[in-house]
XYZ file of C-alpha atoms in Angstrom:
511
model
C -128.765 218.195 97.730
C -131.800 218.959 95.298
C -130.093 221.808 93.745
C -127.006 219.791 93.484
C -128.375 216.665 91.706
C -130.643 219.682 89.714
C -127.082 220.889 88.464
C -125.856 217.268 87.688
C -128.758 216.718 85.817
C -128.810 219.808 83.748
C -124.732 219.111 82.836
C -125.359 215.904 81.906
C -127.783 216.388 79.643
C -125.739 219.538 78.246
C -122.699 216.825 77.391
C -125.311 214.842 75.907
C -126.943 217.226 73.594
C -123.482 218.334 73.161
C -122.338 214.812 71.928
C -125.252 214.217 69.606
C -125.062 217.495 68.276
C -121.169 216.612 67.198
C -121.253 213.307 65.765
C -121.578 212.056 62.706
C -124.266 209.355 62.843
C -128.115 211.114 62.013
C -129.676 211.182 65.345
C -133.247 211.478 65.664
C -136.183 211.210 68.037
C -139.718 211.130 67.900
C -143.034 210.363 69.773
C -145.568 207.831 69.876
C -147.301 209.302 66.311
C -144.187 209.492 64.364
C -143.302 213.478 64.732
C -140.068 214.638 65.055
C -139.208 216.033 68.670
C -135.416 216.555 67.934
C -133.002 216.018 65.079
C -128.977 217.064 65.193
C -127.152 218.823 62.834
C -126.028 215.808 60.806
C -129.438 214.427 59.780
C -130.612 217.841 58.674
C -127.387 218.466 56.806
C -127.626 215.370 55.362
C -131.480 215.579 53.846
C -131.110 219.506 53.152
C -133.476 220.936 55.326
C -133.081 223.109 58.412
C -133.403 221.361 61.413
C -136.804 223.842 61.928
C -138.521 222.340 59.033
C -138.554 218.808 60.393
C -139.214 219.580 63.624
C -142.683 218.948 64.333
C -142.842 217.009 60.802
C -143.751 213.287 60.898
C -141.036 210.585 59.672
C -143.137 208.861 57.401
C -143.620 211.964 55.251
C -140.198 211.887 54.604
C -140.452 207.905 53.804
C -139.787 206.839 50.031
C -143.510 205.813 48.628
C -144.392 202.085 49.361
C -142.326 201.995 52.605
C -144.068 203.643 55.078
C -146.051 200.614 56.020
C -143.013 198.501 56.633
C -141.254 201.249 58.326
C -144.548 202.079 60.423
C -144.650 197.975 61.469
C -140.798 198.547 62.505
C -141.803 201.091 65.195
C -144.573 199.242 65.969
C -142.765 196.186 66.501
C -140.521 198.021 68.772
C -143.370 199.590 71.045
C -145.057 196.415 71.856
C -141.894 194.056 72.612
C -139.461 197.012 73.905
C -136.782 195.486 72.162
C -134.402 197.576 69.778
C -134.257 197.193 66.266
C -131.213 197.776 64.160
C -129.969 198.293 60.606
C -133.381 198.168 59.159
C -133.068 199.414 55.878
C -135.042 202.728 54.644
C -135.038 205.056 51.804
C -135.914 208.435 52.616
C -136.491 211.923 50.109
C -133.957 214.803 50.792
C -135.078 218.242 50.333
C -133.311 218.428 46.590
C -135.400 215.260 45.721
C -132.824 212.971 45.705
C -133.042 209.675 47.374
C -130.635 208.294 50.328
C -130.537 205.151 51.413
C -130.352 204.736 55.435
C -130.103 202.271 57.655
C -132.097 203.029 61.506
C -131.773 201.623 64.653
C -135.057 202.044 66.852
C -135.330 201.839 70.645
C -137.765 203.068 73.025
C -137.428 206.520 74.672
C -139.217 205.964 78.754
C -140.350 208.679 80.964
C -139.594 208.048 85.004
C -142.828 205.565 85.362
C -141.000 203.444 82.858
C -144.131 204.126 80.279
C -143.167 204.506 76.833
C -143.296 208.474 75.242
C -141.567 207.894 72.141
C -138.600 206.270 70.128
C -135.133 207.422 69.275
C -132.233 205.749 67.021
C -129.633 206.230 64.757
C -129.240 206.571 61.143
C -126.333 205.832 59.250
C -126.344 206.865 55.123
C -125.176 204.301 53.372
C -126.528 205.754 49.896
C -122.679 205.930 48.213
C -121.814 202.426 49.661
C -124.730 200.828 48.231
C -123.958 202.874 45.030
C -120.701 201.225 44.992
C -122.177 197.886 45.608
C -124.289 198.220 42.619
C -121.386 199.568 40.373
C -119.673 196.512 41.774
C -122.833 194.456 40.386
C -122.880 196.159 37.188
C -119.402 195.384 36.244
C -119.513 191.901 37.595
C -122.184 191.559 35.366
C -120.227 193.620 32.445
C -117.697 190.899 33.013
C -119.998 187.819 32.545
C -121.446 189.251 29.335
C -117.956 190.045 28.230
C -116.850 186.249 28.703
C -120.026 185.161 27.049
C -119.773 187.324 23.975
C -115.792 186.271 23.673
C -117.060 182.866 23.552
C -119.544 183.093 20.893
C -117.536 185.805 18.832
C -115.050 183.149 18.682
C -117.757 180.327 17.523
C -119.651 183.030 15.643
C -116.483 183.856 13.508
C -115.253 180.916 12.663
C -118.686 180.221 10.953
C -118.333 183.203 9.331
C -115.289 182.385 8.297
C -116.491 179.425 6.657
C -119.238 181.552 4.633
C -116.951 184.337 3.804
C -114.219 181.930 2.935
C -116.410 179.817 0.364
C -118.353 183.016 -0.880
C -114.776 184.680 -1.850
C -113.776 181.336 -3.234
C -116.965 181.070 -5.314
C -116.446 184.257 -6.809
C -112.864 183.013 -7.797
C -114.549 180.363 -10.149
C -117.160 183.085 -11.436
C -116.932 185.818 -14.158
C -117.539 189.358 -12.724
C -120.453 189.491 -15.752
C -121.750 186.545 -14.401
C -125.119 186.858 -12.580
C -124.057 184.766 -9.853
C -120.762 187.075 -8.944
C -122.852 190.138 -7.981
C -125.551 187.928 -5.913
C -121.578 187.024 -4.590
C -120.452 189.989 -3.638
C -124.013 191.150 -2.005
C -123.514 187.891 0.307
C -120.066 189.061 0.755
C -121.199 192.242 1.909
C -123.485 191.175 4.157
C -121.055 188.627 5.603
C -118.958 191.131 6.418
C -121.460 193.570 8.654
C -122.068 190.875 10.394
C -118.551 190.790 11.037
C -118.500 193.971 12.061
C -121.353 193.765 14.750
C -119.989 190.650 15.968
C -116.878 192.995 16.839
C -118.788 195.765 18.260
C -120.810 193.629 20.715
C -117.123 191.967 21.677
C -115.946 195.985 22.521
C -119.031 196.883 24.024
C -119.081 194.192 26.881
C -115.124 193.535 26.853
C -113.320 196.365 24.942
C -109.871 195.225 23.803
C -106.720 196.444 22.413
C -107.522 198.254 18.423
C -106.347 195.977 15.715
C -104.876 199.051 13.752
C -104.259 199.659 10.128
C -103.402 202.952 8.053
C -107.234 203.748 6.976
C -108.830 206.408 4.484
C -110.732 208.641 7.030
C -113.337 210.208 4.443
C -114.508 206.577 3.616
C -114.504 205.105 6.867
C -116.336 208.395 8.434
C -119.153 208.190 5.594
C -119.432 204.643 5.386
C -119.923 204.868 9.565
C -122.403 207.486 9.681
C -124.229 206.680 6.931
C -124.869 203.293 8.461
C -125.855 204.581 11.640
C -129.321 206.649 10.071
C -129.896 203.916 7.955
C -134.183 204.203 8.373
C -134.071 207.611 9.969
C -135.573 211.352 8.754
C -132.309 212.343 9.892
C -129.039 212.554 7.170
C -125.848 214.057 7.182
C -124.315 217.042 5.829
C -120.296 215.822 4.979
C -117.567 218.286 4.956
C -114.171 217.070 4.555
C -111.189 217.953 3.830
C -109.415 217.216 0.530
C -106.103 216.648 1.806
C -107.205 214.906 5.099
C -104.241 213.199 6.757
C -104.223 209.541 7.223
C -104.686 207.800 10.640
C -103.577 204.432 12.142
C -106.684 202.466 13.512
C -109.245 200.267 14.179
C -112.167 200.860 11.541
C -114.281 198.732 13.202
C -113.821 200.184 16.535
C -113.605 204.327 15.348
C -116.965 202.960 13.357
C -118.599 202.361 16.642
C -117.316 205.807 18.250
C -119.151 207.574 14.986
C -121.687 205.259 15.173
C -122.878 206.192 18.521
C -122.625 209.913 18.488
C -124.541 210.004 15.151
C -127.302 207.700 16.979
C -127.370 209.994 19.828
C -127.621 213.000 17.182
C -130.333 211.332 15.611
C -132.386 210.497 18.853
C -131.926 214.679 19.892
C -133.495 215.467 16.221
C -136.938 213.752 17.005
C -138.447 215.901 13.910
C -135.671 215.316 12.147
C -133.095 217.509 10.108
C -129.362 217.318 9.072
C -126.467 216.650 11.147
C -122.832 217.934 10.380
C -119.992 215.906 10.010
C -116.688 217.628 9.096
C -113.523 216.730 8.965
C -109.860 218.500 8.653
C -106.294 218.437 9.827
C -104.931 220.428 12.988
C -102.360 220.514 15.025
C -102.052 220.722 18.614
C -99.613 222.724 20.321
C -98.533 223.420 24.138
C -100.396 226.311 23.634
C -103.531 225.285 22.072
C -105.163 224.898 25.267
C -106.024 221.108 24.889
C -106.194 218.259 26.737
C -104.201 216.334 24.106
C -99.892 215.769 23.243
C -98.563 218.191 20.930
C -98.743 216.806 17.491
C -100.953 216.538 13.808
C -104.229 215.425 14.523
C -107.643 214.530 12.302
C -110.437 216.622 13.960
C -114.004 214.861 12.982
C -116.760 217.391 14.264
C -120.190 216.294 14.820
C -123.068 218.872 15.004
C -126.336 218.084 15.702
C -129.240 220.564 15.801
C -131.710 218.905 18.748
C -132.108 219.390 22.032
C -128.695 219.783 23.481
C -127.236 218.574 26.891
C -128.195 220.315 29.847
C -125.203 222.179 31.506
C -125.428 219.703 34.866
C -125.568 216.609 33.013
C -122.551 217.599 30.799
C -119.645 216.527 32.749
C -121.373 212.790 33.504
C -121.965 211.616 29.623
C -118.649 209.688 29.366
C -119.318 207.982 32.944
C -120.334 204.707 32.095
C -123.780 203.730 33.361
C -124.891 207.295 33.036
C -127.608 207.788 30.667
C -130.715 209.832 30.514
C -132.161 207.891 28.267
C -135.284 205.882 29.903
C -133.999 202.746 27.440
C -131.034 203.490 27.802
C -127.531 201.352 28.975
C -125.199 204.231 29.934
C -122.681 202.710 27.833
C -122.340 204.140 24.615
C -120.419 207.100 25.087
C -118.150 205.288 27.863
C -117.206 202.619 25.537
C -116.280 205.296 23.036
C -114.075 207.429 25.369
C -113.105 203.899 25.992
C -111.902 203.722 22.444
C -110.868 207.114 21.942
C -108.264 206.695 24.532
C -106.868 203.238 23.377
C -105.949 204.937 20.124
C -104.204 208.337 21.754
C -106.827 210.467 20.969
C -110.057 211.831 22.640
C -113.696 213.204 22.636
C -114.430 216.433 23.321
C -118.050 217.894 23.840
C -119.459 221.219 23.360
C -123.384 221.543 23.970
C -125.852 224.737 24.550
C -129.420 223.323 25.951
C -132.102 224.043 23.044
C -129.636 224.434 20.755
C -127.909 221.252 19.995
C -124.434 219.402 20.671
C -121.286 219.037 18.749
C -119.092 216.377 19.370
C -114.951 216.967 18.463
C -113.147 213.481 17.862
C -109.374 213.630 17.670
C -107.417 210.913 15.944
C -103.242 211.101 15.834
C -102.636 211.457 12.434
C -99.789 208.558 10.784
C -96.978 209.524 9.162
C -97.431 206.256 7.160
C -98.907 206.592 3.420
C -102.099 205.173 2.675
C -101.468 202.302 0.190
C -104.421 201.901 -2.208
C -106.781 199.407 -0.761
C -108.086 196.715 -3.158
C -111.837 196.865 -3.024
C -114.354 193.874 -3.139
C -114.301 193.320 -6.873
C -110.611 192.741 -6.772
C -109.555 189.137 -7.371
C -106.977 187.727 -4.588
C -103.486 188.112 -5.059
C -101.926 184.709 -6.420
C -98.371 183.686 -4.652
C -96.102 180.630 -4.547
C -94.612 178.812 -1.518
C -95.292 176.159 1.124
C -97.819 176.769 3.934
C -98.755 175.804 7.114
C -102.236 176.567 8.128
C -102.993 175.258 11.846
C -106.590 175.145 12.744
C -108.761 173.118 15.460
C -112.061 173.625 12.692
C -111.861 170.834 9.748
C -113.946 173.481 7.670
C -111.406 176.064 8.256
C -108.633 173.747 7.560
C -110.631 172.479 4.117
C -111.221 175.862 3.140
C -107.977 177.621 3.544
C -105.987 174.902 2.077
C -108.649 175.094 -1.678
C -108.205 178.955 -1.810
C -104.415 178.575 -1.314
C -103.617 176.119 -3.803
C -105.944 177.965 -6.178
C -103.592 180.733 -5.510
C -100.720 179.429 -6.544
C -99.853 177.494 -3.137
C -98.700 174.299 -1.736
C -100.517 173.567 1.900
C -100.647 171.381 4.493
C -102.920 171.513 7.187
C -102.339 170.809 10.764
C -105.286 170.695 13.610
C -103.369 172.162 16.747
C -100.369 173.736 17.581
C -98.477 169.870 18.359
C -98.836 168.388 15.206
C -97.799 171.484 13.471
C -94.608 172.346 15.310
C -94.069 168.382 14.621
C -94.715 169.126 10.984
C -92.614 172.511 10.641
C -89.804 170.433 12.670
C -89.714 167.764 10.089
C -89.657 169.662 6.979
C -87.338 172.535 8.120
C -84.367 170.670 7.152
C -85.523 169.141 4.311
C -85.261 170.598 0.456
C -88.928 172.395 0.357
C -89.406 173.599 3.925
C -92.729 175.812 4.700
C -92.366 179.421 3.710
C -95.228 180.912 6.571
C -97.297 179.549 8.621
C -100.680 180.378 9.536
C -101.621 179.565 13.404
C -104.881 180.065 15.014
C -104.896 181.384 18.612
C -107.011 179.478 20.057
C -107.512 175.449 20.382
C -109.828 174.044 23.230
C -108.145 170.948 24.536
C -104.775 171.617 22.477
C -101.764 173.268 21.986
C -102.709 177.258 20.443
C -100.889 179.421 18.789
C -99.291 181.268 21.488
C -97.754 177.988 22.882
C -96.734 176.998 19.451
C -95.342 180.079 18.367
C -93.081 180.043 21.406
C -91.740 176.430 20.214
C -91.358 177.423 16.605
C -88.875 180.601 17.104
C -86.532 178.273 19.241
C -86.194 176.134 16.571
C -86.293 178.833 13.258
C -85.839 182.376 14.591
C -86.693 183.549 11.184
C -89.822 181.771 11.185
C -92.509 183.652 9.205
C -96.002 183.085 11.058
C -99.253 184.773 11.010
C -101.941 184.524 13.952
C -105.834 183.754 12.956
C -108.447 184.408 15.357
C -111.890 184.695 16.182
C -111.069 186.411 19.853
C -110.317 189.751 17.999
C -110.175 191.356 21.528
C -107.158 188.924 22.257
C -103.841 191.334 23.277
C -101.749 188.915 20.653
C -103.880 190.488 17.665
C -103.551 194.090 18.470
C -99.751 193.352 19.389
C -98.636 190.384 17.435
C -95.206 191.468 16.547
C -94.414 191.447 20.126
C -95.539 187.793 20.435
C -93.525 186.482 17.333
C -95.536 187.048 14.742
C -94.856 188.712 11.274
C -98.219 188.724 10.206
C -101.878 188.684 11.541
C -105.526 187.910 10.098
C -108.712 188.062 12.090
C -111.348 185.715 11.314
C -113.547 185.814 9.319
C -111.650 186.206 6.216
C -111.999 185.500 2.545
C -109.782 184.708 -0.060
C -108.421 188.460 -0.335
C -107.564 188.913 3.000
C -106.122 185.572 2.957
C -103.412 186.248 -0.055
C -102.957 190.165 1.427
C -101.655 188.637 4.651
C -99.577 186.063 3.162
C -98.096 188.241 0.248
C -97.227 190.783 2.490
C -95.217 188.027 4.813
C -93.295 186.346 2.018
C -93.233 188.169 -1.124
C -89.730 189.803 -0.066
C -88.625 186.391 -0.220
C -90.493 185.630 -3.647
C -89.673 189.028 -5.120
């Protein structure tokens, strides 16, 4: 009978060695001082170490720093009431040096006098769902900052538009020799940047479809960089190509993909130095080996001469969140692969630790020609016609209607989408009915332009309306023609913008 229970015994604790050995959850136990007794294969695999080397090793050595008292109290807790603990929440240090997040159950191991020799539990690693659980925070919080910079974009711009709307129509009254037209133009200038950061911190938190236009590459890649080591040791060494191809896109938004490589240059090149920046045509073929469509593309190349990327970081810089920067968001780079990939092309990196990084950005070229672009010391085109100009902001309203009639125009002004489908309705019959009509997107409380527009086409299919908004990042600006629109003008404009817009709408019909 003794040898018989004897060989019970010894099976049953060969099916349960067997068992922990097999599963998946990190079994451990250990005695009253903390030392590992026994460990199965899935804890060791887990932390890196042979099961050997933590054999014999106590747990709180393995305990991230700062924890070991609360863990310690856990055990201790356990000892003195008998009752099991579980799902209390550890981070311990793998062999590599990485840290895992675990959560342990505790119970009392008893000898056959019922006295307490030890403790045993379960570990589960729940380091990649609380990863995902922070992404999931992250981009929650991505989200909120995204609504909150949408909303005072849209605020922000239409004061803008107000101050680059009355500068522009200042400088319509003043001679260019004039004192006053250059302190103007500086204004103007400045007015503008602002602008422009307005709509970087909109595609930072949001992104949003490119607002694209045929653009001259060589200005907009100078004009990019050179704003980006404004205050630096750093400058840049241009190379472009005289017959560079034209490309269809967002300045603003291929201004932040520059922008943010040549910052990253210029934070590799602590002691300073030049960077690179070329630019020429190629074409991509099936056989050229890259991950891009066959077609003619605008290669911009951007070599730096600092530190490089280390071969194991390499493959993580587009990931957003992933930085190595102590100060640093992770976002950069993401949001321009972001980009990159809303206009068909892509970023490519090449980088040799010690020896620096070069950056390949490929833009589809346009088979459309670059018309001249009339700079900021043209005067605004002057037009004839009747217009429209819907808008929920008096100022806006006040404004657009002076620098239209100085043009050449006759407006009326309408303060949501209602009233001016009421309007357009009344005079579309009559002998002077409106030739465009200008329609802002957005109107808290009110009819918008995307309501309106809708309206307006059933009664005049040939209706010629432009959309105005601050929301640049709206899918209606980037794709207006889809919505009904013939025309579109982000605010903040001037007075140029303002007769571009409407010349190019109407002048067929004026010509």
């Amino acid at each position: 009978d003794r040898k018989r229970a004897e060989e019970a015994l010894r099976q049953s604790e060969e099916k349960y060695r067997t068992i922990i050995e097999n599963i998946e959850d990190l079994y451990y136990e250990v005695d009253l001082d903390g030392t590992f007794t026994f460990v199965n294969d899935a804890i060791a695999r887990t932390l890196g170490y042979a099961k050997e080397e933590l054999i014999g090793k106590n747990y709180l050595s393995r305990s991230k720093p700062g924890e070991a008292s609360r863990t310690f109290a856990v055990f201790n807790k356990v000892f003195r009431t008998g009752e099991s603990v579980r799902a209390h929440e550890i981070t311990v240090e793998a062999k590599d040096g990485s840290q895992r997040h675990m959560e342990v159950s505790v119970s009392v191991i008893r000898d056959t006098a019922g006295k307490v020799t030890g403790f045993r539990g379960i570990c589960r690693d729940v380091t990649d769902r609380k990863r995902a659980a922070e992404e999931l925070l992250k981009f929650a919080k991505l989200e909120s900052i995204g609504v909150l910079a949408g909303g005072i974009a849209h605020d922000f711009n239409n004061i803008l538009t107000a101050i680059l709307g009355n500068i522009s129509l200042a400088r319509l009254y003043v001679k260019p020799d004039d004192k006053a037209y250059q302190r103007l133009k500086e204004a103007e200038r400045a007015g503008v940047r602002a602008r422009d950061l307005i709509q970087q911190l909109l595609t930072f938190s949001k992104g949003g479809s490119p607002i694209k236009r045929i653009a001259s590459i060589p200005n907009l890649v100078r004009e990019s960089c050179e704003f980006a080591l404004r205050g630096s040791n750093v400058r840049c060494e241009f190379e472009i190509a005289d017959d560079i191809w034209a490309a269809e896109v967002d300045e603003v938004q291929i201004g932040q993909v520059l922008g943010n490589i040549i910052i990253n240059a210029d934070q590799a090149m602590s002691q300073g130095g030049s960077i690179d920046v070329r630019a020429r045509n190629v074409e991509v073929t099936a056989q050229s080996g890259q991950p891009l469509p066959p077609g003619k593309y605008i290669q911009i190349s951007i070599t730096d001469h600092g530190v490089g990327i280390p071969a194991e970081v390499l493959p993580n810089i587009f990931d957003p969140y992933f930085t190595t920067k102590s100060e640093g968001s992770g976002l950069g780079l993401a949001t321009a692969y972001s980009i990159m990939k809303g206009h068909g092309g892509r970023i490519i990196v090449e980088s040799e630790e010690g020896k620096g990084s070069t950056f390949h950005i490929y833009l589809p070229a346009s088979v459309k020609t670059l018309k001249p672009r009339r700079d900021s010391e043209s005067r605004a085109m002057s037009g004839s016609g009747r217009i429209l100009v819907m808008d929920d902001e008096q100022p806006i309203r006040d404004l657009a209607e002076e620098i239209l009639e100085m043009l050449g125009y006759d407006v009326v002004t309408a303060s949501d989408g209602s009233q001016a489908v009421e309007l357009y309705r009344l005079e579309k019959d009559s002998d002077r009915p409106f030739d465009a009509i200008i329609l802002d997107l957005t109107v808290p409380g009110g009819m918008g332009g995307r309501e309106a527009i809708e309206q307006l086409r059933r009664m005049d299919p040939d209706i010629k309306a432009i959309v105005s908004s601050g929301y640049s990042s709206d899918p209606i600006m980037a794709d207006y023609q889809r919505y009904g629109f013939s025309g579109v003008i982000p605010k903040p404009y001037g007075a140029q913008q303002l007769s571009e817009v409407l010349n190019s709408v109407i002048s067929p019909k004026n010509s």
